[in-house]
Structures are given as C-alpha cells and as structure tokens.
Tab-separated table of C-alpha atoms in Angstrom:
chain	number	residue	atom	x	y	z
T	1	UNK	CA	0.721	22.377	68.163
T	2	UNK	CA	-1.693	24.378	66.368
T	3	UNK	CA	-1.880	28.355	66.161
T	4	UNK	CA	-2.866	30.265	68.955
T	5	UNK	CA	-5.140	32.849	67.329
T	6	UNK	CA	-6.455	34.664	70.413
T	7	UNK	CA	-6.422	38.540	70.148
T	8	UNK	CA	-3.801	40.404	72.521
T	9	UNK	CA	-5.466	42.082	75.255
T	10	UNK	CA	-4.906	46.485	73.996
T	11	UNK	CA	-2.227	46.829	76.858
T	12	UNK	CA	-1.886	50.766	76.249
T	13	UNK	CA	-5.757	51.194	76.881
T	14	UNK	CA	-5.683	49.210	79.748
T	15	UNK	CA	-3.024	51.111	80.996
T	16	UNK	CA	-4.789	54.366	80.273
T	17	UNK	CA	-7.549	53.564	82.015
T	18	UNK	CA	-5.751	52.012	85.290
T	19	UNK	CA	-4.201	55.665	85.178
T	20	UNK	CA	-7.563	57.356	85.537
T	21	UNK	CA	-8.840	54.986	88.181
T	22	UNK	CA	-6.132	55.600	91.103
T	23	UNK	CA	-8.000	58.667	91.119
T	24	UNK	CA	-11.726	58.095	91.392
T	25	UNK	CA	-13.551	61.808	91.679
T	26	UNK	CA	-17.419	61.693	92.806
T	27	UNK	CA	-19.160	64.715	90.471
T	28	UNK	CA	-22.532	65.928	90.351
T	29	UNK	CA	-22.566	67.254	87.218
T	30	UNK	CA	-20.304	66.436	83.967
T	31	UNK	CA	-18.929	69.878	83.669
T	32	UNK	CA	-17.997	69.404	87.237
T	33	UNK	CA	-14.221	67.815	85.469
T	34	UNK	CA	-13.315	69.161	82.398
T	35	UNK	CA	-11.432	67.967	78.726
T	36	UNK	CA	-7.779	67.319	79.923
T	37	UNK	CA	-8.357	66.631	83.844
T	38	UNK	CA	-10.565	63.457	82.957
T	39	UNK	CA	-7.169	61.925	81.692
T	40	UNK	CA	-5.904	61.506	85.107
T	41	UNK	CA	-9.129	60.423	86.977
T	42	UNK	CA	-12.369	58.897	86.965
T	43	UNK	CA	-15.707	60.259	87.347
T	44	UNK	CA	-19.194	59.710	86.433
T	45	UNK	CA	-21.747	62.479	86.803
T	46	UNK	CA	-24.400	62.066	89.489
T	47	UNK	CA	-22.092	60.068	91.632
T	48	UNK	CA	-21.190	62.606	94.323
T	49	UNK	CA	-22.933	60.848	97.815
T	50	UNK	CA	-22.625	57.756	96.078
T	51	UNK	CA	-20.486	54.837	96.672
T	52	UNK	CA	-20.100	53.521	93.530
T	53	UNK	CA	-16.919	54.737	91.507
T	54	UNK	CA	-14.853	51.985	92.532
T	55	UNK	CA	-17.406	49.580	91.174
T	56	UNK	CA	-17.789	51.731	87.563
T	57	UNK	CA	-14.557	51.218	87.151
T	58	UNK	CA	-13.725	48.004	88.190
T	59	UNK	CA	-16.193	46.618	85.572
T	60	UNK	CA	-15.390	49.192	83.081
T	61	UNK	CA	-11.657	47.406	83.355
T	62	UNK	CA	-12.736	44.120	83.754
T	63	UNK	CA	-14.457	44.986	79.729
T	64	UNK	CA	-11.738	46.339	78.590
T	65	UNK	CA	-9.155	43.248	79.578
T	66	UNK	CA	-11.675	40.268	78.805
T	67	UNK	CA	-12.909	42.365	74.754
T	68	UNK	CA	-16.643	42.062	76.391
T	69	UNK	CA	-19.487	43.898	75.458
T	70	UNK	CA	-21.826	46.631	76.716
T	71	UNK	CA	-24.709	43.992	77.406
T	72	UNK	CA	-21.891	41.598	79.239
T	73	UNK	CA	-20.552	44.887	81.611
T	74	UNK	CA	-24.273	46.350	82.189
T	75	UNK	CA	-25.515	42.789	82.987
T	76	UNK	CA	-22.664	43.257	85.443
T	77	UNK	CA	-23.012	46.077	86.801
T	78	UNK	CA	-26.648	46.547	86.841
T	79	UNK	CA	-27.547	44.715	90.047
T	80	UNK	CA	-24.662	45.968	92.213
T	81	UNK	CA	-25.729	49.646	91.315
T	82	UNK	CA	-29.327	49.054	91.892
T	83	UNK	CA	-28.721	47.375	95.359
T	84	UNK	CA	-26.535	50.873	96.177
T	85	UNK	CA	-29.561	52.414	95.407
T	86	UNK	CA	-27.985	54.143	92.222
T	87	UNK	CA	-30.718	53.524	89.748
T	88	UNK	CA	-33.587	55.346	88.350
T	89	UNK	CA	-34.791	58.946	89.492
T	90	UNK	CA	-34.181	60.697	92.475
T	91	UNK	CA	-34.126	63.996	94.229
T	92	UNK	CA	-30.701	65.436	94.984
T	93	UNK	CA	-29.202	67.781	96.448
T	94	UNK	CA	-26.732	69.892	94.332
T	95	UNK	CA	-23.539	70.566	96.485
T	96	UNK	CA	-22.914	73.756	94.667
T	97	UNK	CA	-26.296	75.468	95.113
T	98	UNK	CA	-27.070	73.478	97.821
T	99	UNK	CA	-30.988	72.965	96.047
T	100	UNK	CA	-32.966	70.038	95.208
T	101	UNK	CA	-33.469	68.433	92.017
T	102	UNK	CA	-34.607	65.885	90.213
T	103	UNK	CA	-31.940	63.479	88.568
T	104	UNK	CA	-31.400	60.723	86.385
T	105	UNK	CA	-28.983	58.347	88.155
T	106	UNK	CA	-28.221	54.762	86.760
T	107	UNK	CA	-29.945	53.535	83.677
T	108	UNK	CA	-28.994	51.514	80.471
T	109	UNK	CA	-28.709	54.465	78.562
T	110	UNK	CA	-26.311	56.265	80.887
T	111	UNK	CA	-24.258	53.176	81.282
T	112	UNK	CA	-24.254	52.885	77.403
T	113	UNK	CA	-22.545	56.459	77.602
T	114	UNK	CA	-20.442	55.390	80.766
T	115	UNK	CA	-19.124	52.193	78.413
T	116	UNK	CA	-18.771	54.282	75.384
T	117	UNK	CA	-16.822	57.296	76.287
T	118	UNK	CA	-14.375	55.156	78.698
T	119	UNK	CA	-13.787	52.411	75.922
T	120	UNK	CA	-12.954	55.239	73.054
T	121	UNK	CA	-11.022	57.691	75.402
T	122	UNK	CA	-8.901	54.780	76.650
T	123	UNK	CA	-8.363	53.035	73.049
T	124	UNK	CA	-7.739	56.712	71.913
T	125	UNK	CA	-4.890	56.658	74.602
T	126	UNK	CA	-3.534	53.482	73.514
T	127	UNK	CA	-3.347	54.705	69.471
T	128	UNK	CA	-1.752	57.711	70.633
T	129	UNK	CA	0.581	55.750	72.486
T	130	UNK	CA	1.628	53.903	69.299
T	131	UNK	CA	1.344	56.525	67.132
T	132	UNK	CA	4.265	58.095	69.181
T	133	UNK	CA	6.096	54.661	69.011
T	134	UNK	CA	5.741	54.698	65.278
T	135	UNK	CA	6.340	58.379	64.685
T	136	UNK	CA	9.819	57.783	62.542
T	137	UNK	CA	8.480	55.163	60.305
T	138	UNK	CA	4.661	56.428	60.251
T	139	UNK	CA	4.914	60.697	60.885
T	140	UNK	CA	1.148	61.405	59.269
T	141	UNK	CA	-2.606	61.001	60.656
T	142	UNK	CA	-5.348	60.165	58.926
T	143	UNK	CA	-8.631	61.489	60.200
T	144	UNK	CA	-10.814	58.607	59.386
T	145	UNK	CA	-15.065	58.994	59.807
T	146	UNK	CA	-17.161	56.429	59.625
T	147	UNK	CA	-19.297	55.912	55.949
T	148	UNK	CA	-22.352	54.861	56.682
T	149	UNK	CA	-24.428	58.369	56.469
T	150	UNK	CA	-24.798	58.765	59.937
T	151	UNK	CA	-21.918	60.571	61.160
T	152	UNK	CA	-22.166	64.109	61.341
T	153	UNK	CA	-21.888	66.562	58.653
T	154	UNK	CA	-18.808	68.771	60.921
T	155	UNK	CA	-17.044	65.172	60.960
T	156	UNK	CA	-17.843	63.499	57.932
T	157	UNK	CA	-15.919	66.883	56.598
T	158	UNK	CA	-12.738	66.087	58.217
T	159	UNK	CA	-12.418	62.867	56.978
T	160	UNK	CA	-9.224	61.925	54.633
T	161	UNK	CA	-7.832	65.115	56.689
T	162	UNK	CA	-4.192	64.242	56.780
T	163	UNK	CA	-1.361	65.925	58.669
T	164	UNK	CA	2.003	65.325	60.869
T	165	UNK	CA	1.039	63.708	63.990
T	166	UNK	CA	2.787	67.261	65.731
T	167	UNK	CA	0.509	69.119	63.750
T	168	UNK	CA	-1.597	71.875	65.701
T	169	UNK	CA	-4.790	70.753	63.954
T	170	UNK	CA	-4.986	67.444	66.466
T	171	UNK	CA	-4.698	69.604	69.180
T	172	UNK	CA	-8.226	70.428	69.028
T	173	UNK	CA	-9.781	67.469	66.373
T	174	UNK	CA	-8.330	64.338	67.601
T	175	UNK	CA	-11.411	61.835	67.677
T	176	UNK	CA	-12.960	61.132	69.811
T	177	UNK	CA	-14.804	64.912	69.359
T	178	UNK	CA	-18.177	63.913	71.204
T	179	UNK	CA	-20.628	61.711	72.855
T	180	UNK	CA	-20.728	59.044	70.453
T	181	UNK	CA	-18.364	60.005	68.072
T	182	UNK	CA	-17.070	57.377	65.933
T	183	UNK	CA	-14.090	58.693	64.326
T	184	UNK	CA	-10.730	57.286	64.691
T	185	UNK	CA	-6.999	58.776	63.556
T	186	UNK	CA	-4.792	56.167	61.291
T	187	UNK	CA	-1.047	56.400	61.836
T	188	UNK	CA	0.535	56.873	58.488
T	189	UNK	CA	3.956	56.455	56.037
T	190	UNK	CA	4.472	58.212	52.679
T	191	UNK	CA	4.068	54.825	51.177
T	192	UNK	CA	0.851	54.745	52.626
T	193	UNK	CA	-0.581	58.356	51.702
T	194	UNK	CA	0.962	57.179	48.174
T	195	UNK	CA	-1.631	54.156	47.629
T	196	UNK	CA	-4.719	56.089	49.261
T	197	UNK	CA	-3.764	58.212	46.441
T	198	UNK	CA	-3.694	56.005	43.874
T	199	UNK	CA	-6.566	54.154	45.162
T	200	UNK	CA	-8.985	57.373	44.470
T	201	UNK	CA	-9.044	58.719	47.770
T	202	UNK	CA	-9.354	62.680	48.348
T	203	UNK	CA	-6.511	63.246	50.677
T	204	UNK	CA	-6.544	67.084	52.110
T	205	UNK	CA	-3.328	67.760	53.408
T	206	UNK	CA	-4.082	71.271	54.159
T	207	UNK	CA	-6.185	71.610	57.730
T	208	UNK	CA	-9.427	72.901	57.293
T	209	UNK	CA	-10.213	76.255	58.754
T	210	UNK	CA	-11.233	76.233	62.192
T	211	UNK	CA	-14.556	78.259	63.499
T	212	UNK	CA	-15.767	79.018	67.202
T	213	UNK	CA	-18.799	79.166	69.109
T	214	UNK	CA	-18.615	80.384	72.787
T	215	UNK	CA	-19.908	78.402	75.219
T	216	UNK	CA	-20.102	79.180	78.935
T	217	UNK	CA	-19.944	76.171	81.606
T	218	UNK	CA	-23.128	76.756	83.999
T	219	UNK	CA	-20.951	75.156	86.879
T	220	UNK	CA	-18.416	77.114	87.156
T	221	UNK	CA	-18.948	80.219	84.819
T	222	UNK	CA	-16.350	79.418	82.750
T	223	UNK	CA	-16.856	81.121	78.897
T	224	UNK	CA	-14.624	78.596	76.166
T	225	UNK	CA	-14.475	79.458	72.625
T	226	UNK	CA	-15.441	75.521	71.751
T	227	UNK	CA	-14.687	74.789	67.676
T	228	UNK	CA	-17.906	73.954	65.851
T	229	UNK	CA	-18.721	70.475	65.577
T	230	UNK	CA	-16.888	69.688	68.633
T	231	UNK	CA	-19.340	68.851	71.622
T	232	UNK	CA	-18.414	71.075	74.834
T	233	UNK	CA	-15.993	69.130	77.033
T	234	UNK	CA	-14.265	67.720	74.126
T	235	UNK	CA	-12.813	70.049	72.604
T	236	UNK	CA	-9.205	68.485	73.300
T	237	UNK	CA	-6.824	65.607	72.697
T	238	UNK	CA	-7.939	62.660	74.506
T	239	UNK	CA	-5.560	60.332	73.156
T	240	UNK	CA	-2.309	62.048	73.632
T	241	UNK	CA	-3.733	63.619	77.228
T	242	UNK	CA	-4.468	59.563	78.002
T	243	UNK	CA	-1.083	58.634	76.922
T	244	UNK	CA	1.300	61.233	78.725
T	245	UNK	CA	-1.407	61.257	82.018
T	246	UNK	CA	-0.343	57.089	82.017
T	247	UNK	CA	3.716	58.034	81.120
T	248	UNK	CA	3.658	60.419	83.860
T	249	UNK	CA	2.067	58.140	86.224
T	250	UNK	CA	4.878	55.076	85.115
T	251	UNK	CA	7.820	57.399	85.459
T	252	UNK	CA	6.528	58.181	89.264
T	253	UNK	CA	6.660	54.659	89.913
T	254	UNK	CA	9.725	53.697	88.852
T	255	UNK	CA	12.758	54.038	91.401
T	256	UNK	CA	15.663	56.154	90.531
T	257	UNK	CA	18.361	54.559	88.861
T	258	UNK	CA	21.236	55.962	91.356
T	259	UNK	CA	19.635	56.293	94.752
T	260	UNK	CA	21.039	58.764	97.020
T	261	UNK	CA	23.244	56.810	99.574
C-alpha cells in the first residue's frame, strides 16, 4: 500500500478560528474591535446592517480546512456577497454619528485583506499553541522576516531577534505586526540557536529597544502609545491571544469531572 503523503489539515488554526466564529460581531468601522477582543470573535468592517458574517466565515473555514487559496475562497464568496448586495460602493449610515457616508463594501482587495489577516492570525494561534506544547524541549523564538527586500525596514530589523518564548518582548512584537505582515516566530532548542550560529547567522539575543508613537482611535477616543513599526490595532500578541481565547473556550465545554449529585 503505498504512502499516504497528504498534508494534515493545521488543527490548532482551525480551532482558533472556530473560536472566533461562535461570536460573529457586525462593525462599521475596524477600530470598532480592537487587538485582543478580535481573538474571541469575528468581524469584518462595514458589515454592521449586513447579513453576511456567517457567510465570511464559513468560507474563510472552509479555506482554512481544504489548504485553498484566495482566488478558490473569493471565487466563493464573491457571488453570495454580491447577491446580499455587499459589493462595491455605497452610502451608509454610521451608527455612531448617525451621518452618511460613502463606503467601500465588498471588493477583491478587501477580501484579499479579509483572507489574509484571518489565515495569519489563526496560523499564528496554532504556532503559539505548539510553541507552548514544545516549551521544555524548544524554550526560544526566533523572529524570522521574510528576505526578499520588501519587508519593512522596522521588521526586517527584528529579524534573527531571539528570546524565551515568556519573554516580555513578544508581548508587543509577535508577528503578525500589520496588514500584510509576513513575519513568522520559529520555536527554538539550544541545539538549534547553536547551528544558526555556526551557520553565520547574526543572532541578537538582547531585545531591541522599544519606541512609541501615540495614536488616538477616532471611534472611540481612545489615545494608545502604539510601538513604531507596529500598525495600530496590532500592537499585541495574536498568537498566544488566539491560543488561550480557543483553551478557554474548550475548558467551558468540557463537563466537570465530579458532577455535583
């Protein structure tokens, strides 16, 4: 009987983002849910008066089970969203201010964004997952940017960054740190830092010093001292917030092992 080669469906992922869709949240604006709460729902901005969370998501983890790609979900998801009437520009009303604007609602650039912020939040959630798994036998991360001259300078600094997975440093700089960031985190043993080292690679295993900006959320008036580099709203840990969001959710649905009688 030969091999079965087919890759494993990323159950930790999946599981992350099940855990954000039992709560779907209609926004009107992105800063309408902020860094941490997006770990324990869904939302898509623009969607408040609109029926169409429930099918987002739905495709989003029908992607994410099956390994397909943005042009297989958007050919999808396109026609249902158009038929809702979700597509193109429209006036809205904004529930906060209560005027009218004009707003972008479905297009293939925003569902680009939709597909890649969902995919790398919930595979962020599913590394975390095993990086707590593998904490005794692995205790370092790697921050690891992409080498191709396009990621950004504040990123492309960080990379070969290399620190205890507890350190503080990930509290604030654990990829993904933007729309579109590429950067991942590699779990780590001594052994391993040992042969990056001898391979030539410039390990810093001090963190780099952290600077500020303040930046004030228009929705709610909120001022955040956001670290530079860091797009506002992401200036968090998505991983680990995906991980114990979907632990906490698991441990409510498990029954208690002596019952009261």
């Amino acid at each position: 009987m030969p091999a079965d080669f087919t890759p494993l469906p990323p159950r930790a992922a999946i599981a992350a983002l099940q855990t954000r869709g039992f709560t779907l949240r209609p926004t009107f604006a992105w800063q309408d849910v902020y860094a941490e709460d997006h770990a324990a729902m869904f939302t898509v901005a623009k969607s408040a008066g609109h029926d169409i969370l429930s099918e987002i998501w739905n495709a989003l983890l029908m992607a994410l089970e099956d390994g397909e790609t943005f042009e297989t979900f958007a050919r999808r998801i396109k026609p249902e969203l158009v038929r809702k009437g979700w597509w193109g520009e429209a006036i809205e009303e904004d529930p906060d201010t209560g005027e009218s604007v004009k707003v972008r609602l479905g297009s293939m650039r925003r569902l680009r964004t939709i597909f890649d912020a969902n995919m790398n939040v919930s595979y962020a959630a599913g590394h975390w997952s095993m990086f707590e798994d593998l904490r005794s036998s692995r205790p370092f991360l790697r921050y690891v940017a992409v080498q191709d001259g396009l990621t950004r300078p504040e990123h492309q600094r960080l990379h070969n960054v290399v620190l205890p997975v507890d350190h503080e440093f990930w509290n604030l700089y654990a990829p993904p740190n933007g729309w579109n960031c590429r950067c991942t985190l590699q779990s780590l043993s001594p052994r391993d830092i040992d042969r990056l080292v001898a391979e030539g690679e410039d390990i810093k295993f001090d963190p780099p010093p952290i600077s500020f900006r303040e930046w004030t959320n228009k929705r709610t008036g909120e001022v955040r001292q956001v670290p530079d580099g860091i797009d506002p709203g992401w200036d968090y840990n998505p991983g680990r917030a995906g991980h114990e969001a979907t632990m906490e959710r698991l441990l409510q649905r498990v029954p208690p092992e002596f019952p009261d009688e």
